[in-house]
Short mmCIF file of C-alpha atoms and ligand atoms in Angstrom, two decimals:
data_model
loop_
_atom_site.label_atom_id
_atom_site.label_comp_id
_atom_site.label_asym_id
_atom_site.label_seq_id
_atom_site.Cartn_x
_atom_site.Cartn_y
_atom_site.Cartn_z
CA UNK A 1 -4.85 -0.64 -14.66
CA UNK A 2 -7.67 0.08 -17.13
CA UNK A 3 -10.14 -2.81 -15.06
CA UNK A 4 -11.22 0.17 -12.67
CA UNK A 5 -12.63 1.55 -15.84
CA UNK A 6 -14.39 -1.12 -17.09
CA UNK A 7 -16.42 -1.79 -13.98
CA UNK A 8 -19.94 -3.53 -14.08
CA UNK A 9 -22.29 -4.67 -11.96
CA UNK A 10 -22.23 -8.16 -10.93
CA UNK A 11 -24.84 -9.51 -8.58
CA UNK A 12 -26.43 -8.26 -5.21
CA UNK A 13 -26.15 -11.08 -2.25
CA UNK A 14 -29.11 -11.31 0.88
CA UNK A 15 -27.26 -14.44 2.02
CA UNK A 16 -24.60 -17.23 1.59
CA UNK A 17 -26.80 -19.10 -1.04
CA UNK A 18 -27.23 -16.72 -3.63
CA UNK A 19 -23.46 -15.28 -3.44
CA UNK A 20 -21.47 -15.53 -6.83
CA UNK A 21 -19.05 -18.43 -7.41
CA UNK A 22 -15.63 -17.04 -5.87
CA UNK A 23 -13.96 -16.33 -9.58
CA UNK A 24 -10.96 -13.26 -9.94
CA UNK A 25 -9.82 -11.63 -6.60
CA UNK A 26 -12.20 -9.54 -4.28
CA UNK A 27 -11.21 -6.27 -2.44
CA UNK A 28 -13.93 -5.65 0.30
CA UNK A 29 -15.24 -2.07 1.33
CA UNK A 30 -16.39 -2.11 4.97
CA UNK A 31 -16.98 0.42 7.31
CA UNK A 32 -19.98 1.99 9.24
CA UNK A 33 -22.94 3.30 8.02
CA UNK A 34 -22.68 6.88 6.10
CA UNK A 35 -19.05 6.60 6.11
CA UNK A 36 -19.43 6.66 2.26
CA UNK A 37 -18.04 3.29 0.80
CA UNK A 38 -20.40 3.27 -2.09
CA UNK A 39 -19.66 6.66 -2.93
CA UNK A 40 -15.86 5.62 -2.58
CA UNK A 41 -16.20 2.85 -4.76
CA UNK A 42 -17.96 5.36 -7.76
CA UNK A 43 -15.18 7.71 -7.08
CA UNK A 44 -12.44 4.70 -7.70
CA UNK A 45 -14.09 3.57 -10.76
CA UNK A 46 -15.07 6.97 -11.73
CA UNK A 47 -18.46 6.24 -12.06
CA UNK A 48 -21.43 8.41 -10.06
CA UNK A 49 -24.21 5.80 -9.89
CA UNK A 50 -22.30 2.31 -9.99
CA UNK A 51 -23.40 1.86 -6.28
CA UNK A 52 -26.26 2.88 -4.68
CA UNK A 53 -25.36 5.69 -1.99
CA UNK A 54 -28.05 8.14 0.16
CA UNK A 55 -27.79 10.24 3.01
CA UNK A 56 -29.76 7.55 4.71
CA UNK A 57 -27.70 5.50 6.51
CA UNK A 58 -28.28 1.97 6.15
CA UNK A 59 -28.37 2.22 2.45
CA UNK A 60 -26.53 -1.01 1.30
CA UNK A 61 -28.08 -3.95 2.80
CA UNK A 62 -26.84 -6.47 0.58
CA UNK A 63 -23.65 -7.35 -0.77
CA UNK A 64 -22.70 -5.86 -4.13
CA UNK A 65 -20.23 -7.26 -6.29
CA UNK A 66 -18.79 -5.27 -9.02
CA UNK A 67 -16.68 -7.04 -11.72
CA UNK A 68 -13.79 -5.05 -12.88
CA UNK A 69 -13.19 -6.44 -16.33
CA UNK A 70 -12.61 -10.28 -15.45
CA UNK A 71 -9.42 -9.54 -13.23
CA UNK A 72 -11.00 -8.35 -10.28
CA UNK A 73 -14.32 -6.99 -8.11
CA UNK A 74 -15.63 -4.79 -5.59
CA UNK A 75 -17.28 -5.96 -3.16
CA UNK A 76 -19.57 -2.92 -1.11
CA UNK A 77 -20.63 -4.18 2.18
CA UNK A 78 -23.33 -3.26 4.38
CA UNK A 79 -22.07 -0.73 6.81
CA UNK A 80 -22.77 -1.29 10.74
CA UNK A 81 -23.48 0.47 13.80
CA UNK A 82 -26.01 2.49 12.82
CA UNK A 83 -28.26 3.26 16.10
CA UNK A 84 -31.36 2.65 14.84
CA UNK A 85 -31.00 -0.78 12.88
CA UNK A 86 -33.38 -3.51 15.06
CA UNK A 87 -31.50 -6.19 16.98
CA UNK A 88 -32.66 -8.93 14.30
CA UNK A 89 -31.02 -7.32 11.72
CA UNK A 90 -27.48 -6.89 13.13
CA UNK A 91 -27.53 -10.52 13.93
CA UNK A 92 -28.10 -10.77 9.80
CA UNK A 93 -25.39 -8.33 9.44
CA UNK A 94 -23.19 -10.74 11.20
CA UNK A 95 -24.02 -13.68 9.45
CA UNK A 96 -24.01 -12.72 6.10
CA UNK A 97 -21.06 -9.67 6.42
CA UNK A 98 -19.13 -12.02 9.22
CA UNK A 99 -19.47 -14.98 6.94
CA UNK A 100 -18.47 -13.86 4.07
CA UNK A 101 -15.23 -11.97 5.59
CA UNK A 102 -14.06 -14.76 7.35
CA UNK A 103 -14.39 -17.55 4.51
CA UNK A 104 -14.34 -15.92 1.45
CA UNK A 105 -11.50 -17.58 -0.23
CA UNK A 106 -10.98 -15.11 -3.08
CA UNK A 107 -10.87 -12.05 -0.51
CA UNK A 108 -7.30 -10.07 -0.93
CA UNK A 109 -8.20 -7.42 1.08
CA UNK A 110 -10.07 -4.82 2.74
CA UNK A 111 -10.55 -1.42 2.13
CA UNK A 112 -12.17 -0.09 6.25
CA UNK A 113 -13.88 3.28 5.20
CA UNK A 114 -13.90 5.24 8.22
CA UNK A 115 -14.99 8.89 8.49
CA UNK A 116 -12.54 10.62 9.15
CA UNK A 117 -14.11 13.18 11.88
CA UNK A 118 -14.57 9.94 13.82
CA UNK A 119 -12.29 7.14 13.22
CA UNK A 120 -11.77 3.59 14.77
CA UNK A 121 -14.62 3.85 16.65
CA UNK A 122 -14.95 0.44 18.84
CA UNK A 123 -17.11 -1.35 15.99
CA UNK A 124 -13.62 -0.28 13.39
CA UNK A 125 -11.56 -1.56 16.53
CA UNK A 126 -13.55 -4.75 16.23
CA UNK A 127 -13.63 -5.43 12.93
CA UNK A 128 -10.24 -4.99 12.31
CA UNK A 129 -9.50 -7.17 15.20
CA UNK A 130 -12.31 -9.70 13.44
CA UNK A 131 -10.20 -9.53 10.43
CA UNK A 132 -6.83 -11.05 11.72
CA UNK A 133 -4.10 -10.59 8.82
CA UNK A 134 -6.43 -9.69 6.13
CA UNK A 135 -4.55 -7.02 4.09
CA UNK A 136 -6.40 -3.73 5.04
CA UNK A 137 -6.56 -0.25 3.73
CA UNK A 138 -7.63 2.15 6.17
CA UNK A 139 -9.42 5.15 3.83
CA UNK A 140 -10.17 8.42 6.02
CA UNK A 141 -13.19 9.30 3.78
CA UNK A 142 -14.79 12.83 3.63
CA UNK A 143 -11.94 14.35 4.18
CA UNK A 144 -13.09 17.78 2.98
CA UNK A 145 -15.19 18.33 6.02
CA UNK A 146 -11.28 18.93 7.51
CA UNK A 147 -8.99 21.28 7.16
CA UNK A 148 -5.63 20.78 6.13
CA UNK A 149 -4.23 20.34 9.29
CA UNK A 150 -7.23 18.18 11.13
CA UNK A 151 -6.15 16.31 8.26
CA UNK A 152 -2.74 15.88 9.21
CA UNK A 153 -3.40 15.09 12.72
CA UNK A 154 -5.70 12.61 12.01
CA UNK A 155 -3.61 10.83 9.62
CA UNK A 156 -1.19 10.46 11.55
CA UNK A 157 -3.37 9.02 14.83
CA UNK A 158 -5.06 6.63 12.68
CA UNK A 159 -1.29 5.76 11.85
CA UNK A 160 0.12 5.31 14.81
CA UNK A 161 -2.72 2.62 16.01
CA UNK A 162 -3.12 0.47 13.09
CA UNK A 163 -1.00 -1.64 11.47
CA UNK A 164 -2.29 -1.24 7.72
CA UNK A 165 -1.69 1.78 4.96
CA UNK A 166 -3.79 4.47 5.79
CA UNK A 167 -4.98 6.85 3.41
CA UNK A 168 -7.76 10.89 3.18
CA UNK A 169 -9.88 10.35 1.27
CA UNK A 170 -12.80 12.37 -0.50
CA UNK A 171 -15.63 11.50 -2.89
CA UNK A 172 -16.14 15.05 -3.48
CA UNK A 173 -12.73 16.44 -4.33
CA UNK A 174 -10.97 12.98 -5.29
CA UNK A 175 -8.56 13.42 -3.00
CA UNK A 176 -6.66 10.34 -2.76
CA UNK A 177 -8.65 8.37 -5.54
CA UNK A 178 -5.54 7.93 -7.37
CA UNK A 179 -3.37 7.11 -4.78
CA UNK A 180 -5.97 4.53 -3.39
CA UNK A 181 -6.62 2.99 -6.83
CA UNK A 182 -2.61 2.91 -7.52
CA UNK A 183 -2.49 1.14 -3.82
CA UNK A 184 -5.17 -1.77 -4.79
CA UNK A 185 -4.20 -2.63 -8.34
CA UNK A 186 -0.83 -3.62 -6.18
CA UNK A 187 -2.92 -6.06 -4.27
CA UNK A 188 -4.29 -7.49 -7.31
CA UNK A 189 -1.25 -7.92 -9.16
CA UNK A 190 -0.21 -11.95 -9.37
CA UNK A 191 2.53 -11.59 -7.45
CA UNK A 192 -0.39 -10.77 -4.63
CA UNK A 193 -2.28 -14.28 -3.89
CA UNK A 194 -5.93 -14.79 -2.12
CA UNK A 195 -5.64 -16.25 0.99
CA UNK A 196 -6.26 -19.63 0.59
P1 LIG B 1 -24.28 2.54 3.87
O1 LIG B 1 -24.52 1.88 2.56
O2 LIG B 1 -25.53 3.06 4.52
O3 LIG B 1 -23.46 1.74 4.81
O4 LIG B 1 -23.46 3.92 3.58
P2 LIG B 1 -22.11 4.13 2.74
O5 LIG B 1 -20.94 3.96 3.62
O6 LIG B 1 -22.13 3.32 1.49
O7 LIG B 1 -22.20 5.69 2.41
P3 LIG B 1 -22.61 6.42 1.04
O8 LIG B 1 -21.54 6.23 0.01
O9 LIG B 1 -24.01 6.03 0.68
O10 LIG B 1 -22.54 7.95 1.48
C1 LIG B 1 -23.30 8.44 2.56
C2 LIG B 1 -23.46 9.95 2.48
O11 LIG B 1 -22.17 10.58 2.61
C3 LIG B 1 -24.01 10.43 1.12
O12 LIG B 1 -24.87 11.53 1.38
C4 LIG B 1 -22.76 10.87 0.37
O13 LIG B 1 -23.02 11.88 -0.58
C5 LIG B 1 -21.88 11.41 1.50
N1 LIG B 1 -20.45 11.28 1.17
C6 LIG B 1 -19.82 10.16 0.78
N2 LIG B 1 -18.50 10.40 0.56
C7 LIG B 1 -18.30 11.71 0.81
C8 LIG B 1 -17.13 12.57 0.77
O14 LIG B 1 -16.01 12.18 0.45
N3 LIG B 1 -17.34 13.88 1.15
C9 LIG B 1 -18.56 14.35 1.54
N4 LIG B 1 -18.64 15.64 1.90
N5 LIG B 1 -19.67 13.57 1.57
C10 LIG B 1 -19.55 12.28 1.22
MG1 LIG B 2 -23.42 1.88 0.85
#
């Protein structure tokens, strides 16, 4: 699809009120802090500075919206557990990353970055439990920090306990950008409805 290469920034959210009228279909990146789903969502639109990233965890605090053409967006998410974030503002994560997973009608999917040194921590476990029968993507990012065959053994655990497609991943080598970008036009083809 040539959308992924026509994508643009749309509008950056602090709450429910100032979110964009739900327009083409939405694929959501979630995923802990640092896990790297800005930089994932520069690699799939091959793009370096689309979204903010940093080595800084904690990074995206709003939600981003990204229009790709007018047939689709990415949405980058906040990430979570992230040790030092104050009480007060994982009760905001909840309400504005909870609220708009659970009743964003446009929302065909999500993409859960998790790195994949350390996947489905019990935050992943959660969310993915949160998210009910929301198509999901499970993208094992940075995988060039393993070798071929921590790879291979970690793809196939994160198989085994998750019911989704589960993909390596790496910003730095590209490894599995086209695969992953092949697997989400799919979702937004019209065959593939919202929701709602
Ligand atoms: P928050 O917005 O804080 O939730 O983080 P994020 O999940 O958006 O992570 P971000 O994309 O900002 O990346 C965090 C750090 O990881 C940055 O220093 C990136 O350069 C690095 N990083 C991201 N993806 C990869 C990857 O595939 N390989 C390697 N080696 N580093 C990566
Ligand atoms: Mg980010």
């Amino acid at each position: 699809m040539k959308a992924f290469s026509q994508a643009q920034f749309l509008a950056s959210s602090a709450g429910s009120a100032d979110m964009p009228l739900p327009g083409p279909p939405e694929i959501a990146f979630a995923g802990r802090s640092n896990v790297g789903k800005s930089s994932a969502i520069n690699a799939l639109v091959g793009r370096k500075r689309l979204a903010f990233t940093s080595k800084t965890p904690g990074r995206t605090q709003t939600i981003n919206f990204f229009e790709l053409g007018d047939s689709a967006r990415l949405v980058d998410l906040p990430g979570y557990g992230y040790a030092k974030v104050p009480q007060a503002l994982r009760a905001q994560w909840r309400t504005l990353v909870g609220g708009y997973l659970a009743s964003r009608e446009t929302l065909v999917g999500v993409v859960l970055v998790m790195d994949a040194r350390h996947p489905l921590t019990p935050l992943d476990a959660q969310l993915v439990e949160f998210l009910g029968d929301v198509r999901l993507l499970a993208l094992l990012s940075k995988a060039d920090k393993l070798t071929k065959a921590e790879q291979s053994g970690t793809l196939a655990s994160v198989k085994a306990s998750l019911r989704a497609d589960v993909r390596l991943f790496s910003s730095e080598t590209r490894q599995g950008v086209e695969d992953c970008r092949d697997l989400l036009e799919g979702w937004l083809s019209p065959s593939s409805r919202p929701r709602k």
